[in-house]
CSV table of C-alpha atoms in Angstrom, one decimal:
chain,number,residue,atom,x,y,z
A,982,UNK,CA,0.0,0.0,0.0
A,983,UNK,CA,1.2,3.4,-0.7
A,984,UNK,CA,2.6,5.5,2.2
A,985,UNK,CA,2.1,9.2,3.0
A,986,UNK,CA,5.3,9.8,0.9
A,987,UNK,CA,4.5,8.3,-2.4
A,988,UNK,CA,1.3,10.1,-2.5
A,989,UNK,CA,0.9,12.6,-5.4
A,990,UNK,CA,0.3,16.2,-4.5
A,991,UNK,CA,-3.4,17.5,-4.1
A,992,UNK,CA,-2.5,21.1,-4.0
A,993,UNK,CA,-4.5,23.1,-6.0
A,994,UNK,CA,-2.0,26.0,-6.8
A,995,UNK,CA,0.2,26.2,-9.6
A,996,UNK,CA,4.0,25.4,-9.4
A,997,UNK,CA,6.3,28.6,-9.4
A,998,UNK,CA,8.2,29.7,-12.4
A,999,UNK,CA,11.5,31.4,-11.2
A,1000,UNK,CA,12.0,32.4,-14.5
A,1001,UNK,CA,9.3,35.0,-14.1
A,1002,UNK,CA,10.1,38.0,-12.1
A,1003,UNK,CA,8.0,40.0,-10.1
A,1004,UNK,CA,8.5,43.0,-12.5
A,1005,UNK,CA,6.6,40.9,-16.0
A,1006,UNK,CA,4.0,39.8,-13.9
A,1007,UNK,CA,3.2,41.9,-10.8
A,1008,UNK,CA,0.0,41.6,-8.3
A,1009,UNK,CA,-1.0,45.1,-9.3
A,1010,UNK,CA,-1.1,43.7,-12.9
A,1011,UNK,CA,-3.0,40.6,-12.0
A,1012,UNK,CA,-5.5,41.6,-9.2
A,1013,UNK,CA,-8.2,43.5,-11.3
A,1014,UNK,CA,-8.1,39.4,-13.5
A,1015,UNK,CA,-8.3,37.4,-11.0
A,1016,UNK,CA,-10.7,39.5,-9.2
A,1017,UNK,CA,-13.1,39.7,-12.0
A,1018,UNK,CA,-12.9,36.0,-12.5
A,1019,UNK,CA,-13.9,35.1,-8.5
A,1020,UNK,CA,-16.7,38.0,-8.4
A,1021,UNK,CA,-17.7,36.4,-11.9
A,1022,UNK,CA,-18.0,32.7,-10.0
A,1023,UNK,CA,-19.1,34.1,-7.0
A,1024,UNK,CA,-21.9,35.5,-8.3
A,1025,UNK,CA,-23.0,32.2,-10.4
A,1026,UNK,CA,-23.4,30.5,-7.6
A,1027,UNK,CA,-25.3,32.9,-5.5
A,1028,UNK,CA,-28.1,33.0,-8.2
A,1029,UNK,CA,-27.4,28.9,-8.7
A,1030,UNK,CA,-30.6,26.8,-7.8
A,1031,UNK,CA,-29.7,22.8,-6.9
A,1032,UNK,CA,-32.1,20.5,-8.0
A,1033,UNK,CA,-31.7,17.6,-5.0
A,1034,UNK,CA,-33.5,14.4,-6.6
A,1035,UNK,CA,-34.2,11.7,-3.7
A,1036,UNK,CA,-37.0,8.2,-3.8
A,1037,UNK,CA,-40.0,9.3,-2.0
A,1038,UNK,CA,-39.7,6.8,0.7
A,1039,UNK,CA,-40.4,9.2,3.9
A,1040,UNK,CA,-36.7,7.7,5.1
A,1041,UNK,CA,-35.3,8.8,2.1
A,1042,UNK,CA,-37.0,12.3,1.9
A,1043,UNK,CA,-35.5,12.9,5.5
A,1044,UNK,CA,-32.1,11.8,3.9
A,1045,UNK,CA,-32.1,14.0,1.6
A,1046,UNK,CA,-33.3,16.9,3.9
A,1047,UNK,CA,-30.6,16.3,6.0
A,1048,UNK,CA,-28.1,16.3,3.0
A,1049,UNK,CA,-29.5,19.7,2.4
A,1050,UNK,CA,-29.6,21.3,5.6
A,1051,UNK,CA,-25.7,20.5,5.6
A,1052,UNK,CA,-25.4,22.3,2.2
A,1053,UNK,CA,-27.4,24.9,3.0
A,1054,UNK,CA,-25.0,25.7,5.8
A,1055,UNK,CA,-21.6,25.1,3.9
A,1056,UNK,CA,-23.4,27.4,1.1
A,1057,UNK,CA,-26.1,29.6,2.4
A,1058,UNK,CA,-25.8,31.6,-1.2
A,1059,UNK,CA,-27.4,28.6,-3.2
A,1060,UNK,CA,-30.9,27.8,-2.9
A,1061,UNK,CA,-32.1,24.5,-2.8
A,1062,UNK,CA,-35.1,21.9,-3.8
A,1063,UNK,CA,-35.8,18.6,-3.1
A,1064,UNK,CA,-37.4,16.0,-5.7
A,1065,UNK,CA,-39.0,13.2,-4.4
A,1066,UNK,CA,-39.8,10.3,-6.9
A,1067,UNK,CA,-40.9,7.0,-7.2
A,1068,UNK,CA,-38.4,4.2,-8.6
A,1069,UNK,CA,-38.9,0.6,-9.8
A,1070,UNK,CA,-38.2,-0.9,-6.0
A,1071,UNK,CA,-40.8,1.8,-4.5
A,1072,UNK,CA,-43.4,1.3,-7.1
A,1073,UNK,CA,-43.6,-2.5,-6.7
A,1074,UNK,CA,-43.7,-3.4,-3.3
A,1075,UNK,CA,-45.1,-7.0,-3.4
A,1076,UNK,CA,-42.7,-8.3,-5.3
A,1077,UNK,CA,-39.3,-10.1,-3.1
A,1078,UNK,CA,-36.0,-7.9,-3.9
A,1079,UNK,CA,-33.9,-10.8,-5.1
A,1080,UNK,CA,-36.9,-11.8,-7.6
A,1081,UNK,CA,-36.0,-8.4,-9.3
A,1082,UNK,CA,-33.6,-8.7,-12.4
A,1083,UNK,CA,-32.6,-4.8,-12.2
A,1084,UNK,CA,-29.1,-3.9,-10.3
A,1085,UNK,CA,-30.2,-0.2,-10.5
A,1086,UNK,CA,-33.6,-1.5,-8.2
A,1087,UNK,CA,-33.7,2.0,-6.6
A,1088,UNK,CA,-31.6,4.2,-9.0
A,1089,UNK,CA,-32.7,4.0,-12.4
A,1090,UNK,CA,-35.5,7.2,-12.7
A,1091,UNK,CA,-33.4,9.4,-10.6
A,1092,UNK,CA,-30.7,8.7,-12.7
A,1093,UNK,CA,-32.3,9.3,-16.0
A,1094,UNK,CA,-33.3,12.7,-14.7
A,1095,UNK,CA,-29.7,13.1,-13.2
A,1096,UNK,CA,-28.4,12.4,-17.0
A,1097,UNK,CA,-30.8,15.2,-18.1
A,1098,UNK,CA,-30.2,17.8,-16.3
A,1099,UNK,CA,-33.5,17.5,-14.4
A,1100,UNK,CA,-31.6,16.9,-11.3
A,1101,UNK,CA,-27.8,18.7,-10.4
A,1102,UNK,CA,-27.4,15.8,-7.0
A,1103,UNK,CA,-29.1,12.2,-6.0
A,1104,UNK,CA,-28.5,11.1,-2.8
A,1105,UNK,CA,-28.8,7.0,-2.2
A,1106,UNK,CA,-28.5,5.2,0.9
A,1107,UNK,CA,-24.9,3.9,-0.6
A,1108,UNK,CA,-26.3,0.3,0.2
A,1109,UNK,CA,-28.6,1.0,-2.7
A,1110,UNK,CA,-26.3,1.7,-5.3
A,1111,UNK,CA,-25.0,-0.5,-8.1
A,1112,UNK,CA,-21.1,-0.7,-8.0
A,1113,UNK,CA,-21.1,0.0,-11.9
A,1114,UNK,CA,-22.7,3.5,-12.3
A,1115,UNK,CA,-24.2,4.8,-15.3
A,1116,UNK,CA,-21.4,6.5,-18.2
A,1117,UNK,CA,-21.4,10.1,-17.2
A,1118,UNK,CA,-22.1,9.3,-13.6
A,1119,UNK,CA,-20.0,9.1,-10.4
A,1120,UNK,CA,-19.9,9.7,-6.4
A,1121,UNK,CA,-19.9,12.8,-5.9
A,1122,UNK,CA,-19.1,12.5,-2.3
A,1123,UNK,CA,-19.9,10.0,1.0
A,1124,UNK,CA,-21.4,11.7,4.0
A,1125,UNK,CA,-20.2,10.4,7.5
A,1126,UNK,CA,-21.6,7.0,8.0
A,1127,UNK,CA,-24.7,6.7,10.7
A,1128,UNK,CA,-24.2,3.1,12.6
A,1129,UNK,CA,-24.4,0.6,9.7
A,1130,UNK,CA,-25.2,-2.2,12.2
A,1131,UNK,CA,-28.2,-5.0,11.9
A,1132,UNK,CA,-30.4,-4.9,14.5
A,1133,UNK,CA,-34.0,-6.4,15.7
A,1134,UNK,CA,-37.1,-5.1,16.2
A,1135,UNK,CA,-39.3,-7.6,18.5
A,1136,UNK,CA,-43.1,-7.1,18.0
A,1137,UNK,CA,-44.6,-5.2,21.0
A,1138,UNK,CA,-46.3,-7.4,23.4
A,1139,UNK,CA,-43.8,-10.1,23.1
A,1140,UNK,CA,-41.2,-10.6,26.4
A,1141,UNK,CA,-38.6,-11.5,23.9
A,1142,UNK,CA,-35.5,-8.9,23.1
A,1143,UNK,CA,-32.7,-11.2,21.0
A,1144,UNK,CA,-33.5,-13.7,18.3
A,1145,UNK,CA,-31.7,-16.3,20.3
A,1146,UNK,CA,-34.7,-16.5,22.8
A,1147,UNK,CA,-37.5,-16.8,20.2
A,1148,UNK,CA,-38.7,-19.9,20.4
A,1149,UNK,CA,-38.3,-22.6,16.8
A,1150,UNK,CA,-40.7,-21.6,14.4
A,1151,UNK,CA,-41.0,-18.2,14.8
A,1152,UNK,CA,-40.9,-15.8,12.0
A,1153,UNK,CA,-38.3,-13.3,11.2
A,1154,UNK,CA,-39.5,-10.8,8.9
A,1155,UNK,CA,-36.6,-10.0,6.5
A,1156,UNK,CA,-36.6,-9.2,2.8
A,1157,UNK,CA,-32.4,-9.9,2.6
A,1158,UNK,CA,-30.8,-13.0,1.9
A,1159,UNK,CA,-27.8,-11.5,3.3
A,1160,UNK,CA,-29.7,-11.5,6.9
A,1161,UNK,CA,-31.7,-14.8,6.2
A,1162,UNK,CA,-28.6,-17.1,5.2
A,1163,UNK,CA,-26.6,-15.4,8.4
A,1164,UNK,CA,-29.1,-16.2,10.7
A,1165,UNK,CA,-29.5,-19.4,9.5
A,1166,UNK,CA,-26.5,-20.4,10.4
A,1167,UNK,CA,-26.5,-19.3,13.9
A,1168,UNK,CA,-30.5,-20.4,14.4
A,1169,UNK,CA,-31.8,-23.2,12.3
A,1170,UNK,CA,-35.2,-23.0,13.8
A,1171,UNK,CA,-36.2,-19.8,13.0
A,1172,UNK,CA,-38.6,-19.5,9.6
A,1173,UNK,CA,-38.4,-16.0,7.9
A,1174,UNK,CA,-40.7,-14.9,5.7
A,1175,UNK,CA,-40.4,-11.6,2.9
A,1176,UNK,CA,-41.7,-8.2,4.2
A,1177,UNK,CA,-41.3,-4.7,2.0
A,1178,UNK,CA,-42.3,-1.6,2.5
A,1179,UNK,CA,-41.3,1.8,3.8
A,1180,UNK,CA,-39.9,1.0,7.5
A,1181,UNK,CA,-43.1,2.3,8.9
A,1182,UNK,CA,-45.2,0.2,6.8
A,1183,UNK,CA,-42.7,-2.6,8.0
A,1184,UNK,CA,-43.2,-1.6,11.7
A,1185,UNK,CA,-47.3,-1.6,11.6
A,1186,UNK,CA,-47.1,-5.3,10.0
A,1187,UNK,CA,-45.1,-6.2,12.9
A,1188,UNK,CA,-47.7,-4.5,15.2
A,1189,UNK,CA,-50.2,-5.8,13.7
A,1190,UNK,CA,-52.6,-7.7,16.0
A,1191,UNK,CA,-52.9,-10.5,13.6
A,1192,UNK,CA,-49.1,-10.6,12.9
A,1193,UNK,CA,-47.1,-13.5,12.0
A,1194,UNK,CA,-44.1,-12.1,12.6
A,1195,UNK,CA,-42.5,-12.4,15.8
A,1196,UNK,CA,-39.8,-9.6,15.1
A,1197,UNK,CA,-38.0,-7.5,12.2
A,1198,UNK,CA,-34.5,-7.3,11.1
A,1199,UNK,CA,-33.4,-3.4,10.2
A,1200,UNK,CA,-30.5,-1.6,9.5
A,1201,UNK,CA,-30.1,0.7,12.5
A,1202,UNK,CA,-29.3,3.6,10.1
A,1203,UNK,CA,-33.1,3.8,9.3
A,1204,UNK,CA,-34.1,3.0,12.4
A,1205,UNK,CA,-32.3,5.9,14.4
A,1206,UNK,CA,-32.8,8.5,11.2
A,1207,UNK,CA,-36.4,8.1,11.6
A,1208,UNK,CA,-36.1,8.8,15.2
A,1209,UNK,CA,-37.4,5.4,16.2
A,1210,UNK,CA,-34.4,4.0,18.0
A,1211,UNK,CA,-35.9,3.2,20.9
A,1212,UNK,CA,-37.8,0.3,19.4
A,1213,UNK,CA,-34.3,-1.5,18.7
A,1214,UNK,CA,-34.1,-5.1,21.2
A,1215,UNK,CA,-30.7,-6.3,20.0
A,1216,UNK,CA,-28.1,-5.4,17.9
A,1217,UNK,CA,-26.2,-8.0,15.5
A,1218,UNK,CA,-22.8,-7.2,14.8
A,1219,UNK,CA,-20.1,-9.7,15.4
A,1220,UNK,CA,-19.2,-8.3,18.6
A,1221,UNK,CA,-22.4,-8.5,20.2
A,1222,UNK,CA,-23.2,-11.7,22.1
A,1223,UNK,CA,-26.0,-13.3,20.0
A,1224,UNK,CA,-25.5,-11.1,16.6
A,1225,UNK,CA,-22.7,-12.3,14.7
A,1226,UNK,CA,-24.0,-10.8,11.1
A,1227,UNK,CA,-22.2,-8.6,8.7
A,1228,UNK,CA,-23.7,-5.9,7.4
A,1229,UNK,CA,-24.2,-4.9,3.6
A,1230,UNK,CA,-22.0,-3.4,1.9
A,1231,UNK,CA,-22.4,0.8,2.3
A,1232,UNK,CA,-25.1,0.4,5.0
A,1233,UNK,CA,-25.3,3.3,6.8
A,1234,UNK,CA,-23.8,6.0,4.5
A,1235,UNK,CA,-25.4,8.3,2.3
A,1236,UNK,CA,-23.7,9.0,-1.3
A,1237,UNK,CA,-24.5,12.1,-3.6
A,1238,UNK,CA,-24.4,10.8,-7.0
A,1239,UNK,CA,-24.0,13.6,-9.7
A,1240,UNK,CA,-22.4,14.0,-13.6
A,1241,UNK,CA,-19.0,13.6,-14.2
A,1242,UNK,CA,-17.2,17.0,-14.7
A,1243,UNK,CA,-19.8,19.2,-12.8
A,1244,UNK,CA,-16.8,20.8,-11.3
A,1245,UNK,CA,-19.3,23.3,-10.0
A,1246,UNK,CA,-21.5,20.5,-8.3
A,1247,UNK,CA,-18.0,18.9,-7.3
A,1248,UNK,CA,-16.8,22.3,-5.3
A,1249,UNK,CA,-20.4,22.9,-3.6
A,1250,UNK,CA,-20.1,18.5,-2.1
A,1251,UNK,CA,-16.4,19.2,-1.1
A,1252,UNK,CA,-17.7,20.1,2.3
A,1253,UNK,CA,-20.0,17.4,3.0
A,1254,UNK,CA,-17.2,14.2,2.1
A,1255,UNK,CA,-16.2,12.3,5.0
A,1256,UNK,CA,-12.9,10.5,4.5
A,1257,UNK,CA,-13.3,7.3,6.9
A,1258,UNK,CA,-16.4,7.1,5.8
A,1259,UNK,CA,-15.8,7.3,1.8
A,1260,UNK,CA,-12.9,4.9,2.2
A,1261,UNK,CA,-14.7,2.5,4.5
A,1262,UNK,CA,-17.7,2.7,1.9
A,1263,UNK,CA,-15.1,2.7,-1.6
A,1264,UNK,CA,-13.3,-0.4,0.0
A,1265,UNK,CA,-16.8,-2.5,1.0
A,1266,UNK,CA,-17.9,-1.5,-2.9
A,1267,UNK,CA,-14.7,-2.7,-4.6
A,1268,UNK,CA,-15.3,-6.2,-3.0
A,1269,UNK,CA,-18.9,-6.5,-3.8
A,1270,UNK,CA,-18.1,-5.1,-7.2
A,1271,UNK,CA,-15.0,-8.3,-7.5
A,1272,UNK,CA,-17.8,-11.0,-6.3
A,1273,UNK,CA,-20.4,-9.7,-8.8
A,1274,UNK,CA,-22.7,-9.3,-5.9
A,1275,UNK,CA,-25.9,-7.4,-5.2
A,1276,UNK,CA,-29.2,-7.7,-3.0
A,1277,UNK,CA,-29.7,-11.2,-4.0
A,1278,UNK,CA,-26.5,-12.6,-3.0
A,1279,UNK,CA,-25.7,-12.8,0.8
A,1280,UNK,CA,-22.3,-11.2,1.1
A,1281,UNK,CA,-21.9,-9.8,4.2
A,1282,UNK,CA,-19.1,-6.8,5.4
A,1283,UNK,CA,-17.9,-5.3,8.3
A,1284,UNK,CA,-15.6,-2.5,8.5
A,1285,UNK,CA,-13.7,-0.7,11.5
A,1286,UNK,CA,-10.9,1.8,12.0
A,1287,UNK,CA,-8.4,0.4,14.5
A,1288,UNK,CA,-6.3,3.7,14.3
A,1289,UNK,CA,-5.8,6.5,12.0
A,1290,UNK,CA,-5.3,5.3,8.1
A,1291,UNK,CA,-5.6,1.2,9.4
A,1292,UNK,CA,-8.9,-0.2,8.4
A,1293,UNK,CA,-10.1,-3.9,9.6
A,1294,UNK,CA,-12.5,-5.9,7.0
A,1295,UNK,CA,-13.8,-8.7,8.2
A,1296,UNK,CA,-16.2,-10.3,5.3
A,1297,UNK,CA,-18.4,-13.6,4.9
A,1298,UNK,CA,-20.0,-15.1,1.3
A,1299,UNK,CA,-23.1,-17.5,2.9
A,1300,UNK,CA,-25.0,-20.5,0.9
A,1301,UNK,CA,-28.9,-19.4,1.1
A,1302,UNK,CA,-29.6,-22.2,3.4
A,1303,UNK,CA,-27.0,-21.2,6.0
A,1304,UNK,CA,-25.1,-24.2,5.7
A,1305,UNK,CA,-22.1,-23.0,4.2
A,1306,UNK,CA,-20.0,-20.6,4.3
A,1307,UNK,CA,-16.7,-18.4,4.2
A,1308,UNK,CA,-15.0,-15.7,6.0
A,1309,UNK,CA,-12.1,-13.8,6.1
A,1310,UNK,CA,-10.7,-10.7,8.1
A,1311,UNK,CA,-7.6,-8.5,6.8
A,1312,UNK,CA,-6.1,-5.4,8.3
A,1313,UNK,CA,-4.1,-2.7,5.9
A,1314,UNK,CA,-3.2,0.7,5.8
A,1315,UNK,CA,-5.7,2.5,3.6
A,1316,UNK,CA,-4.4,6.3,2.5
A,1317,UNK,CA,-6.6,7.1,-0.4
A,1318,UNK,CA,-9.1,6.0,-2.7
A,1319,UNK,CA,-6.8,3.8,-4.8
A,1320,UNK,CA,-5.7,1.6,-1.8
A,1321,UNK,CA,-9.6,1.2,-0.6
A,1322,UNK,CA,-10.7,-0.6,-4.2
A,1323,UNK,CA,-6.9,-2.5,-4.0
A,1324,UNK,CA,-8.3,-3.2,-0.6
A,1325,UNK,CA,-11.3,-4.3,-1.2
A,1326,UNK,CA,-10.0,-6.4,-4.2
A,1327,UNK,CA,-7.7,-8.2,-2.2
A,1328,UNK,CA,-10.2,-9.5,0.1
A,1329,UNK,CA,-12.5,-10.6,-1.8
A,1330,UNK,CA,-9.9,-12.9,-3.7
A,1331,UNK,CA,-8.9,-14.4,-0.2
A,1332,UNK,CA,-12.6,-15.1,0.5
A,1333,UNK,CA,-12.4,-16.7,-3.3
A,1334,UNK,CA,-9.3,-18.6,-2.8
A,1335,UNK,CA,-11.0,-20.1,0.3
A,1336,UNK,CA,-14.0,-21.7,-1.5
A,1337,UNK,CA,-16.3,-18.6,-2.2
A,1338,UNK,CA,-17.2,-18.7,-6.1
A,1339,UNK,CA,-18.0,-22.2,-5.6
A,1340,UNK,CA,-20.9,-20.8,-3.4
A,1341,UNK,CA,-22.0,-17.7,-5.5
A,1342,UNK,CA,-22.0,-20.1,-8.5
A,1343,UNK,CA,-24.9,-22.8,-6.6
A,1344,UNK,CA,-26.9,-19.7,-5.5
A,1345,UNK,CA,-26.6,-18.7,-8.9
A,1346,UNK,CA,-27.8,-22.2,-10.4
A,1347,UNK,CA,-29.9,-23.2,-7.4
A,1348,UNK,CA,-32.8,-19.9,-6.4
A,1349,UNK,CA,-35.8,-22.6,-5.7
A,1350,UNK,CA,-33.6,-22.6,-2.5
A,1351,UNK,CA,-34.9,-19.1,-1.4
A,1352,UNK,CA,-38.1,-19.9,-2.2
A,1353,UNK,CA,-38.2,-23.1,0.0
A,1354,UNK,CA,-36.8,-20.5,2.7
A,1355,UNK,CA,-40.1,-18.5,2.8
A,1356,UNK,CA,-39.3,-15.3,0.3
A,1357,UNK,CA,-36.5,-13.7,2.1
């Protein structure tokens, strides 16, 4: 991996000339330029409206109002407006997510409008994003990641808090094969059965006095940005006593998608990037993105900073019945955006070199299997 000193510059001012004196080209010839030129930019983007295009989920509308409450105070001069659309994954909500064809699932539209100048930014839960973007599109920038963390939701009413004390049979409503095939492994006797919807819609089927489900597994991201944290039993990460799940790739983290060369755009996001998070998020995508994976493959992630600029992966692939599987974890120094996808890469060939294509190819050859699993 590349060390501070091999990196390239990233200054933004130009290299001296010595061979230019003061006296050919002085700052009292050059002010009234380069003054005109920043008044010139300065007052572009004061009169510069953003166009902020976001699904209409009432999760991702708060997203994207919190994306622009953050703009709004890095650039008070631009105004901004939010527009909230439905996509493919929004508009059919009966139909299970790996049953879906599409790797753009809740992209596509917003992208479209992106590509036409509709929109100037899209922000995506970065979970939700294909690793191969659209030509002419790219990341503009990842926010600081919320907690990416699985958790459970138990039905009220019920005494139980952790899945490990529901009794055998009960269902687990989940519409990831990620979740379904980790908790498999851990407990066989659970059933889990699809569920779809906006996380409130989830929530009241859970409630529901006729309910079959006995709980819900989230993403705690949602959970807490929708101020319902309080409904949260039990956390599942692998150092929690009963979790034990890897989360999906880019859960937790928003991303701004916007058109490549919008310097403009580019300048106005410069504020809102997160580096951990970006190069947490760039690493996790370059591994799904060397498995070919998506929403209907149960590759699971886990990233952590142990100290500045040294970032632990720990990463499973899981058969859809839970009975096989393979993990690795790898620790390297990570200093910019090329060693996160050389990160990345490298893990996902250890997890391949230990037996994972063989997996990804029988899920591939072998979907009856989710089917027989209840949906999810």
């Amino acid at each position: 991996m590349a060390t501070h000193e091999q990196l390239p510059s990233t200054s933004s001012r130009p290299i001296l000339d010595p061979t230019v004196s003061k006296q050919e080209k002085s700052s009292k010839d050059e002010a009234p330029s380069t003054a005109l030129k920043r008044n010139a930019e300065e007052a572009s983007l004061s009169t510069q409206k953003i166009n902020i295009g976001t699904r209409r989920s009432a999760l991702a509308v708060v997203q994207a109002e919190m994306i622009m409450k953050e703009l709004k105070k890095a650039h008070p001069e631009v105004t901004y407006e939010i527009h909230a659309m439905a996509t493919m994954g929004d508009k059919n909500q009966t139909t299970a997510l790996h049953d879906f064809g599409a790797k753009s699932l809740w992209t596509h539209e917003l992208e479209a409008q992106l590509l036409d100048g509709s929109l100037d930014i899209v922000v995506h839960c970065l979970k939700d994003m294909p690793t191969q973007l659209p030509k002419k599109c790219t990341i503009g920038c990842i926010t600081e990641r919320e907690d990416p963390r699985d958790v459970v939701v138990m039905k009220k009413g019920l005494e139980y808090k952790t899945l490990g004390e529901l009794p055998d049979g009960a269902i687990v409503g989940t519409s990831s094969v990620r979740r379904s095939a980790q908790v498999k492994m851990k407990y066989p006797g659970l059933k889990f059965k699809d569920v779809r919807g906006n996380i409130g819609t989830r929530l009241a089927k859970l409630d529901a006095e006729d309910s079959e489900y006995s709980c819900l597994i989230l993403a705690a991201a949602g959970i807490i940005r929708m101020d319902w944290g309080h409904r949260i039993t039990q956390y599942l990460d692998s150092k929690t006593p009963g979790g034990g799940l890897l989360h999906a790739v880019g859960q937790g983290a928003l991303a701004i998608e916007v058109r490549e060369g919008d310097d403009k755009i580019a300048n106005i996001l410069a504020d809102l990037n997160h580096k951990d998070s970006s190069l947490a998020g760039l690493a996790e995508r370059s591994l799904m993105r060397t498995l070919e994976g998506g929403c209907s493959v149960p590759i699971g992630v886990e990233t952590t900073w142990i100290e500045k600029g040294k970032l632990l992966m720990k990463a499973i692939v899981v058969s859809l019945d839970g009975k096989e599987s393979v993990e690795t974890e790898r620790l390297e120094e990570i200093l910019n955006e090329k060693d996160a996808d050389q990160f990345g890469w490298d893990v996902a060939q250890a997890l391949v070199e230990k037996g994972a294509s063989k997996i990804l190819e029988a899920i591939n050859l072998n979907r009856p299997i989710i089917e027989e699993g209840g949906g999810a």
